[in-house]
PDB file of C-alpha atoms in Angstrom:
ATOM      1  CA  MET A  13       0.003  -0.043  -0.044  1.00 64.00           C
ATOM      2  CA  ILE A  14       1.349   3.406  -1.031  1.00 74.00           C
ATOM      3  CA  THR A  15       1.220   5.886   1.934  1.00 80.00           C
ATOM      4  CA  SER A  16       3.174   8.848   0.498  1.00 85.00           C
ATOM      5  CA  VAL A  17       5.295   9.751  -2.594  1.00 89.00           C
ATOM      6  CA  TYR A  18       7.284  12.631  -4.060  1.00 92.00           C
ATOM      7  CA  ALA A  19       5.407  13.586  -7.241  1.00 94.00           C
ATOM      8  CA  LYS A  20       5.021  15.987 -10.125  1.00 96.00           C
ATOM      9  CA  ILE A  21       1.499  17.316 -10.447  1.00 96.00           C
ATOM     10  CA  GLU A  22       0.256  17.117 -14.037  1.00 96.00           C
ATOM     11  CA  TYR A  23      -3.428  18.057 -13.724  1.00 96.00           C
ATOM     12  CA  VAL A  24      -5.693  19.104 -10.826  1.00 96.00           C
ATOM     13  CA  THR A  25      -9.362  20.099 -10.463  1.00 95.00           C
ATOM     14  CA  ASN A  26     -11.649  20.600  -7.556  1.00 93.00           C
ATOM     15  CA  THR A  27     -12.087  16.897  -6.952  1.00 94.00           C
ATOM     16  CA  LYS A  28      -9.465  15.023  -9.000  1.00 97.00           C
ATOM     17  CA  MET A  29      -5.742  15.161  -9.576  1.00 97.00           C
ATOM     18  CA  LEU A  30      -3.210  13.396 -11.819  1.00 97.00           C
ATOM     19  CA  PHE A  31       0.365  13.091 -10.627  1.00 97.00           C
ATOM     20  CA  VAL A  32       3.436  11.208 -11.835  1.00 96.00           C
ATOM     21  CA  ALA A  33       5.806   9.430  -9.449  1.00 93.00           C
ATOM     22  CA  ASN A  34       8.564   7.032 -10.400  1.00 90.00           C
ATOM     23  CA  ASN A  35       7.360   7.105 -14.025  1.00 92.00           C
ATOM     24  CA  TRP A  36       3.854   5.996 -12.973  1.00 93.00           C
ATOM     25  CA  GLY A  37       0.740   8.105 -13.282  1.00 95.00           C
ATOM     26  CA  TYR A  38      -1.843   8.170 -10.535  1.00 95.00           C
ATOM     27  CA  TRP A  39      -5.411   9.458 -10.780  1.00 96.00           C
ATOM     28  CA  VAL A  40      -6.516  10.406  -7.249  1.00 97.00           C
ATOM     29  CA  ASN A  41      -9.325  12.216  -5.377  1.00 97.00           C
ATOM     30  CA  VAL A  42      -8.658  15.520  -3.707  1.00 97.00           C
ATOM     31  CA  LYS A  43     -10.684  18.019  -1.710  1.00 94.00           C
ATOM     32  CA  PRO A  44     -11.858  21.246  -3.470  1.00 90.00           C
ATOM     33  CA  ASN A  45      -9.208  23.472  -1.814  1.00 90.00           C
ATOM     34  CA  SER A  46      -6.490  20.825  -1.903  1.00 93.00           C
ATOM     35  CA  GLY A  47      -3.608  23.272  -2.211  1.00 92.00           C
ATOM     36  CA  PHE A  48      -1.981  21.327  -5.068  1.00 95.00           C
ATOM     37  CA  SER A  49      -0.960  23.096  -8.255  1.00 93.00           C
ATOM     38  CA  ARG A  50       0.228  22.097 -11.742  1.00 92.00           C
ATOM     39  CA  THR A  51       3.465  23.988 -10.945  1.00 91.00           C
ATOM     40  CA  ASP A  52       4.275  21.574  -8.060  1.00 90.00           C
ATOM     41  CA  ASN A  53       7.296  19.389  -8.821  1.00 91.00           C
ATOM     42  CA  ASN A  54       8.814  16.888  -6.407  1.00 88.00           C
ATOM     43  CA  VAL A  55       6.026  17.702  -3.915  1.00 91.00           C
ATOM     44  CA  LEU A  56       5.279  15.314  -1.046  1.00 91.00           C
ATOM     45  CA  VAL A  57       1.829  13.719  -1.493  1.00 92.00           C
ATOM     46  CA  PHE A  58       0.233  11.836   1.322  1.00 91.00           C
ATOM     47  CA  LEU A  59      -2.176   9.102   0.211  1.00 92.00           C
ATOM     48  CA  HIS A  60      -4.989   7.062   1.684  1.00 92.00           C
ATOM     49  CA  GLU A  61      -6.320   3.984  -0.197  1.00 89.00           C
ATOM     50  CA  MET A  62      -9.844   2.768   0.097  1.00 88.00           C
ATOM     51  CA  THR A  63     -11.311  -0.457  -1.271  1.00 83.00           C
ATOM     52  CA  PHE A  64     -14.946  -0.777  -2.401  1.00 78.00           C
ATOM     53  CA  LEU A  65     -17.033  -3.716  -3.465  1.00 72.00           C
ATOM     54  CA  ALA A  66     -18.931  -2.806  -6.662  1.00 70.00           C
ATOM     55  CA  GLN A  67     -22.409  -4.089  -7.500  1.00 71.00           C
ATOM     56  CA  ASN A  68     -20.880  -6.798  -9.752  1.00 71.00           C
ATOM     57  CA  ASN A  69     -18.790  -7.926  -6.796  1.00 69.00           C
ATOM     58  CA  ALA A  70     -15.667  -6.448  -8.443  1.00 75.00           C
ATOM     59  CA  ILE A  71     -13.212  -4.836  -6.093  1.00 78.00           C
ATOM     60  CA  ASN A  72     -12.473  -1.185  -6.813  1.00 83.00           C
ATOM     61  CA  LYS A  73      -9.700   0.907  -5.191  1.00 86.00           C
ATOM     62  CA  GLU A  74      -9.629   4.638  -4.799  1.00 92.00           C
ATOM     63  CA  LEU A  75      -6.758   6.910  -3.779  1.00 95.00           C
ATOM     64  CA  TYR A  76      -7.234  10.100  -1.818  1.00 96.00           C
ATOM     65  CA  ALA A  77      -4.382  12.658  -1.787  1.00 96.00           C
ATOM     66  CA  PHE A  78      -3.509  15.263   0.820  1.00 95.00           C
ATOM     67  CA  LYS A  79      -0.866  17.936   1.243  1.00 92.00           C
ATOM     68  CA  SER A  80      -0.027  17.004   4.754  1.00 88.00           C
ATOM     69  CA  LEU A  81      -0.120  14.164   7.265  1.00 83.00           C
ATOM     70  CA  LYS A  82      -2.431  16.212   9.375  1.00 85.00           C
ATOM     71  CA  GLU A  83      -5.000  16.436   6.587  1.00 91.00           C
ATOM     72  CA  LYS A  84      -4.724  12.729   5.915  1.00 90.00           C
ATOM     73  CA  GLU A  85      -5.283  11.818   9.541  1.00 86.00           C
ATOM     74  CA  TRP A  86      -8.284  14.283   9.700  1.00 91.00           C
ATOM     75  CA  PHE A  87      -9.816  12.449   6.640  1.00 93.00           C
ATOM     76  CA  LYS A  88      -9.351   9.089   8.355  1.00 89.00           C
ATOM     77  CA  ALA A  89     -10.848  10.357  11.571  1.00 89.00           C
ATOM     78  CA  LEU A  90     -13.938  11.640   9.750  1.00 93.00           C
ATOM     79  CA  LEU A  91     -14.303   8.246   7.992  1.00 91.00           C
ATOM     80  CA  SER A  92     -14.431   6.629  11.435  1.00 87.00           C
ATOM     81  CA  ILE A  93     -17.786   8.436  12.073  1.00 90.00           C
ATOM     82  CA  ASN A  94     -20.842   6.199  11.495  1.00 88.00           C
ATOM     83  CA  GLY A  95     -22.524   7.326   8.281  1.00 91.00           C
ATOM     84  CA  VAL A  96     -19.682   9.432   6.951  1.00 92.00           C
ATOM     85  CA  GLY A  97     -18.188   8.276   3.630  1.00 92.00           C
ATOM     86  CA  PRO A  98     -15.249   9.703   1.637  1.00 94.00           C
ATOM     87  CA  LYS A  99     -17.331  12.285  -0.338  1.00 94.00           C
ATOM     88  CA  THR A 100     -18.888  13.647   2.895  1.00 95.00           C
ATOM     89  CA  ALA A 101     -15.486  13.710   4.597  1.00 96.00           C
ATOM     90  CA  MET A 102     -13.931  15.627   1.690  1.00 96.00           C
ATOM     91  CA  ASN A 103     -16.785  18.144   1.833  1.00 95.00           C
ATOM     92  CA  VAL A 104     -16.313  18.671   5.538  1.00 96.00           C
ATOM     93  CA  MET A 105     -12.607  19.153   5.003  1.00 96.00           C
ATOM     94  CA  VAL A 106     -13.254  22.332   2.914  1.00 95.00           C
ATOM     95  CA  ASN A 107     -13.563  23.971   6.356  1.00 96.00           C
ATOM     96  CA  LYS A 108     -10.671  24.509   8.684  1.00 94.00           C
ATOM     97  CA  GLN A 109     -10.079  21.427  10.890  1.00 92.00           C
ATOM     98  CA  GLU A 110      -9.612  23.492  14.056  1.00 91.00           C
ATOM     99  CA  ASP A 111     -12.996  25.196  13.514  1.00 94.00           C
ATOM    100  CA  VAL A 112     -14.843  21.922  12.974  1.00 95.00           C
ATOM    101  CA  LEU A 113     -13.244  20.319  16.021  1.00 92.00           C
ATOM    102  CA  ALA A 114     -13.970  23.323  18.295  1.00 92.00           C
ATOM    103  CA  LEU A 115     -17.639  23.337  17.241  1.00 94.00           C
ATOM    104  CA  ILE A 116     -17.947  19.564  17.885  1.00 93.00           C
ATOM    105  CA  LYS A 117     -16.335  19.940  21.323  1.00 90.00           C
ATOM    106  CA  ASN A 118     -18.735  22.749  22.168  1.00 92.00           C
ATOM    107  CA  ASN A 119     -21.704  20.741  20.822  1.00 92.00           C
ATOM    108  CA  ASP A 120     -22.543  23.723  18.645  1.00 95.00           C
ATOM    109  CA  LEU A 121     -25.034  22.578  16.015  1.00 95.00           C
ATOM    110  CA  ASN A 122     -25.812  26.027  14.677  1.00 96.00           C
ATOM    111  CA  GLY A 123     -22.112  26.821  14.344  1.00 96.00           C
ATOM    112  CA  LEU A 124     -21.602  23.651  12.267  1.00 96.00           C
ATOM    113  CA  LEU A 125     -24.533  24.543  10.048  1.00 97.00           C
ATOM    114  CA  ARG A 126     -22.925  27.880   9.193  1.00 97.00           C
ATOM    115  CA  LEU A 127     -19.888  26.099   7.826  1.00 97.00           C
ATOM    116  CA  GLU A 128     -19.578  25.223   4.117  1.00 95.00           C
ATOM    117  CA  ASN A 129     -20.940  21.910   2.895  1.00 94.00           C
ATOM    118  CA  ILE A 130     -22.287  20.813   6.265  1.00 96.00           C
ATOM    119  CA  ASN A 131     -26.088  20.191   6.434  1.00 96.00           C
ATOM    120  CA  LYS A 132     -28.085  19.182   9.510  1.00 96.00           C
ATOM    121  CA  LYS A 133     -27.663  15.426   8.827  1.00 96.00           C
ATOM    122  CA  VAL A 134     -23.850  15.733   8.623  1.00 96.00           C
ATOM    123  CA  ALA A 135     -23.702  18.073  11.625  1.00 96.00           C
ATOM    124  CA  THR A 136     -25.769  15.701  13.720  1.00 95.00           C
ATOM    125  CA  MET A 137     -23.396  12.768  12.805  1.00 94.00           C
ATOM    126  CA  LEU A 138     -20.300  14.910  13.752  1.00 94.00           C
ATOM    127  CA  LEU A 139     -21.807  15.854  17.122  1.00 94.00           C
ATOM    128  CA  ALA A 140     -22.817  12.252  17.886  1.00 92.00           C
ATOM    129  CA  SER A 141     -19.222  11.041  17.351  1.00 88.00           C
ATOM    130  CA  ASP A 142     -16.108  11.062  19.501  1.00 83.00           C
ATOM    131  CA  VAL A 143     -13.931  12.160  16.623  1.00 82.00           C
ATOM    132  CA  ALA A 144     -12.503  15.164  18.500  1.00 73.00           C
ATOM    133  CA  ASP A 145     -11.345  13.006  21.298  1.00 70.00           C
ATOM    134  CA  LYS A 146      -9.806  10.399  19.043  1.00 57.00           C
ATOM    135  CA  HIS A 147      -7.915  13.022  16.998  1.00 52.00           C
ATOM    136  CA  TYR A 148      -6.654  14.659  20.192  1.00 45.00           C
ATOM    137  CA  PHE A 149      -5.195  11.340  21.419  1.00 44.00           C
ATOM    138  CA  LYS A 150      -3.231  10.802  18.288  1.00 48.00           C
ATOM    139  CA  ASN A 151      -1.885  14.410  18.236  1.00 50.00           C
ATOM    140  CA  GLN A 152      -0.822  14.008  21.908  1.00 43.00           C
ATOM    141  CA  ILE A 153       1.242  10.892  21.075  1.00 45.00           C
ATOM    142  CA  MET A 154       2.749  12.431  17.948  1.00 47.00           C
ATOM    143  CA  GLY A 155       3.147  15.979  19.221  1.00 47.00           C
ATOM    144  CA  THR A 156       1.780  17.293  15.897  1.00 44.00           C
ATOM    145  CA  ASP A 157      -0.737  19.782  17.246  1.00 43.00           C
ATOM    146  CA  LYS A 158       0.953  22.777  15.689  1.00 40.00           C
ATOM    147  CA  GLY A 159       1.556  21.326  12.245  1.00 40.00           C
ATOM    148  CA  SER A 160       4.692  21.389  10.158  1.00 39.00           C
ATOM    149  CA  PRO A 161       6.951  24.405   9.813  1.00 37.00           C
ATOM    150  CA  SER A 162       7.185  26.152   6.417  1.00 39.00           C
ATOM    151  CA  ARG A 163       9.565  28.414   4.591  1.00 39.00           C
ATOM    152  CA  ASP A 164       8.262  31.394   6.513  1.00 44.00           C
ATOM    153  CA  ASP A 165       9.916  29.992   9.575  1.00 44.00           C
ATOM    154  CA  GLY A 166      13.350  30.721   8.148  1.00 49.00           C
ATOM    155  CA  LEU A 167      14.272  27.157   7.483  1.00 45.00           C
ATOM    156  CA  ASP A 168      16.880  26.151   4.913  1.00 50.00           C
ATOM    157  CA  ASP A 169      16.726  23.105   2.563  1.00 47.00           C
ATOM    158  CA  ASN A 170      18.209  20.758   5.166  1.00 50.00           C
ATOM    159  CA  ASP A 171      15.749  21.872   7.793  1.00 49.00           C
ATOM    160  CA  ASN A 172      12.870  21.252   5.417  1.00 50.00           C
ATOM    161  CA  LYS A 173      14.235  17.754   4.549  1.00 45.00           C
ATOM    162  CA  ASP A 174      14.418  16.987   8.217  1.00 52.00           C
ATOM    163  CA  SER A 175      10.838  18.208   8.551  1.00 53.00           C
ATOM    164  CA  SER A 176       9.705  15.947   5.748  1.00 52.00           C
ATOM    165  CA  ASP A 177      11.538  12.995   7.243  1.00 54.00           C
ATOM    166  CA  ASP A 178       9.908  13.675  10.611  1.00 58.00           C
ATOM    167  CA  GLU A 179       6.462  13.848   8.982  1.00 61.00           C
ATOM    168  CA  LEU A 180       7.071  10.535   7.185  1.00 60.00           C
ATOM    169  CA  LEU A 181       8.077   8.936  10.491  1.00 66.00           C
ATOM    170  CA  SER A 182       5.012  10.428  12.086  1.00 70.00           C
ATOM    171  CA  GLU A 183       2.846   8.799   9.420  1.00 71.00           C
ATOM    172  CA  LEU A 184       4.407   5.397  10.037  1.00 76.00           C
ATOM    173  CA  VAL A 185       3.788   5.832  13.825  1.00 80.00           C
ATOM    174  CA  ILE A 186       0.125   6.604  13.303  1.00 76.00           C
ATOM    175  CA  GLU A 187      -0.357   3.670  10.982  1.00 76.00           C
ATOM    176  CA  ALA A 188       1.434   1.433  13.552  1.00 80.00           C
ATOM    177  CA  ILE A 189      -0.843   2.726  16.289  1.00 81.00           C
ATOM    178  CA  ASP A 190      -3.996   1.870  14.245  1.00 76.00           C
ATOM    179  CA  CYS A 191      -2.557  -1.637  13.540  1.00 77.00           C
ATOM    180  CA  LEU A 192      -1.704  -2.307  17.178  1.00 83.00           C
ATOM    181  CA  ILE A 193      -5.041  -1.176  18.423  1.00 79.00           C
ATOM    182  CA  ASN A 194      -6.712  -3.483  15.941  1.00 73.00           C
ATOM    183  CA  LEU A 195      -4.490  -6.277  17.256  1.00 78.00           C
ATOM    184  CA  GLY A 196      -5.866  -5.657  20.706  1.00 81.00           C
ATOM    185  CA  TYR A 197      -3.098  -3.652  22.351  1.00 84.00           C
ATOM    186  CA  LYS A 198      -4.138  -0.857  24.707  1.00 84.00           C
ATOM    187  CA  GLU A 199      -3.519   2.831  23.988  1.00 80.00           C
ATOM    188  CA  ASP A 200      -1.577   3.218  27.283  1.00 81.00           C
ATOM    189  CA  GLN A 201       0.713   0.286  26.386  1.00 85.00           C
ATOM    190  CA  ILE A 202       1.453   1.847  22.930  1.00 86.00           C
ATOM    191  CA  LYS A 203       1.990   5.330  24.266  1.00 83.00           C
ATOM    192  CA  THR A 204       4.410   4.088  26.940  1.00 86.00           C
ATOM    193  CA  ALA A 205       6.405   1.966  24.517  1.00 86.00           C
ATOM    194  CA  LEU A 206       6.674   4.922  22.070  1.00 85.00           C
ATOM    195  CA  ALA A 207       7.941   7.222  24.843  1.00 84.00           C
ATOM    196  CA  GLU A 208      10.740   4.745  25.669  1.00 85.00           C
ATOM    197  CA  LEU A 209      11.917   4.298  22.008  1.00 82.00           C
ATOM    198  CA  ASP A 210      14.328   6.523  20.034  1.00 80.00           C
ATOM    199  CA  LEU A 211      12.719   5.780  16.666  1.00 75.00           C
ATOM    200  CA  LYS A 212      15.391   7.621  14.589  1.00 70.00           C
ATOM    201  CA  ASN A 213      17.946   5.090  15.821  1.00 72.00           C
ATOM    202  CA  GLU A 214      15.786   2.095  14.953  1.00 73.00           C
ATOM    203  CA  SER A 215      15.975   0.301  11.560  1.00 73.00           C
ATOM    204  CA  ILE A 216      12.481   1.165  10.317  1.00 74.00           C
ATOM    205  CA  ASN A 217      11.556   1.013   6.629  1.00 69.00           C
ATOM    206  CA  ASP A 218       7.758   0.754   6.912  1.00 70.00           C
ATOM    207  CA  SER A 219       4.937   0.501   9.425  1.00 72.00           C
ATOM    208  CA  ALA A 220       5.386  -3.301   9.746  1.00 75.00           C
ATOM    209  CA  ASP A 221       8.915  -2.772  11.040  1.00 79.00           C
ATOM    210  CA  LEU A 222       7.632  -0.176  13.512  1.00 83.00           C
ATOM    211  CA  VAL A 223       4.896  -2.484  14.691  1.00 84.00           C
ATOM    212  CA  ALA A 224       7.473  -5.190  15.404  1.00 85.00           C
ATOM    213  CA  VAL A 225       9.644  -2.710  17.310  1.00 87.00           C
ATOM    214  CA  ILE A 226       6.761  -1.500  19.494  1.00 88.00           C
ATOM    215  CA  ILE A 227       5.592  -5.019  20.208  1.00 89.00           C
ATOM    216  CA  LYS A 228       9.134  -5.979  21.243  1.00 87.00           C
ATOM    217  CA  GLN A 229       9.288  -2.978  23.607  1.00 87.00           C
ATOM    218  CA  ILE A 230       5.891  -3.850  25.073  1.00 87.00           C
ATOM    219  CA  GLY A 231       7.139  -7.417  25.599  1.00 85.00           C
ATOM    220  CA  LEU A 232      10.280  -6.182  27.358  1.00 81.00           C
ATOM    221  CA  ARG A 233       8.125  -4.080  29.760  1.00 71.00           C
ATOM    222  CA  THR A 234       5.862  -6.976  30.460  1.00 70.00           C
ATOM    223  CA  SER A 235       8.846  -9.230  31.223  1.00 66.00           C
ATOM    224  CA  GLU A 236      10.283  -6.571  33.614  1.00 59.00           C
ATOM    225  CA  ILE A 237       6.955  -6.261  35.495  1.00 57.00           C
ATOM    226  CA  SER A 238       6.505 -10.029  35.841  1.00 48.00           C
TER     227      SER A 238
END
């Protein structure tokens, strides 16, 4: 599964984008204000793949592209809400994430209805969810509340490369967290293990490697306690 690539943007509309990476072309879904441009070259694209079962029982796959890891995780958080599909999630993402989360936390139905592309049905689903709490938990683990720095912060090319590397590592950590929770591990176990690891000194090529490292660390803690 492709999670992120450096790509050249060939074509972009309000809902679709074509990019080329490693001589392969990818036709993907984007939100209306995606931030991508045809002038983008060697830009980091974060991807989320979804699999659908068509009426003829054929398996269809769709890719959704985002400018940042924060956007991708917000999309995945919205998809976790009962009744929210990818189209609805993309429509919600036209609005600022911070605004939507604040209104959900304040249980502000009228405030949500004033936002773009959010009707009463969608607003009700958002308020009935625990999406704000879930997203906060992941940000606390990753320390990504403030987003990634940009050129305006006075960073040189090396600093921006380090920032991209950190963001890629953050993506692997979040994928590993999801996997471990699905395997039955507790959030506290994962959080403690991550706090004890120096991930940059580990040999990690993908999320599977990271899952193995975290499980090993959890095992070491369990052995020490027993």
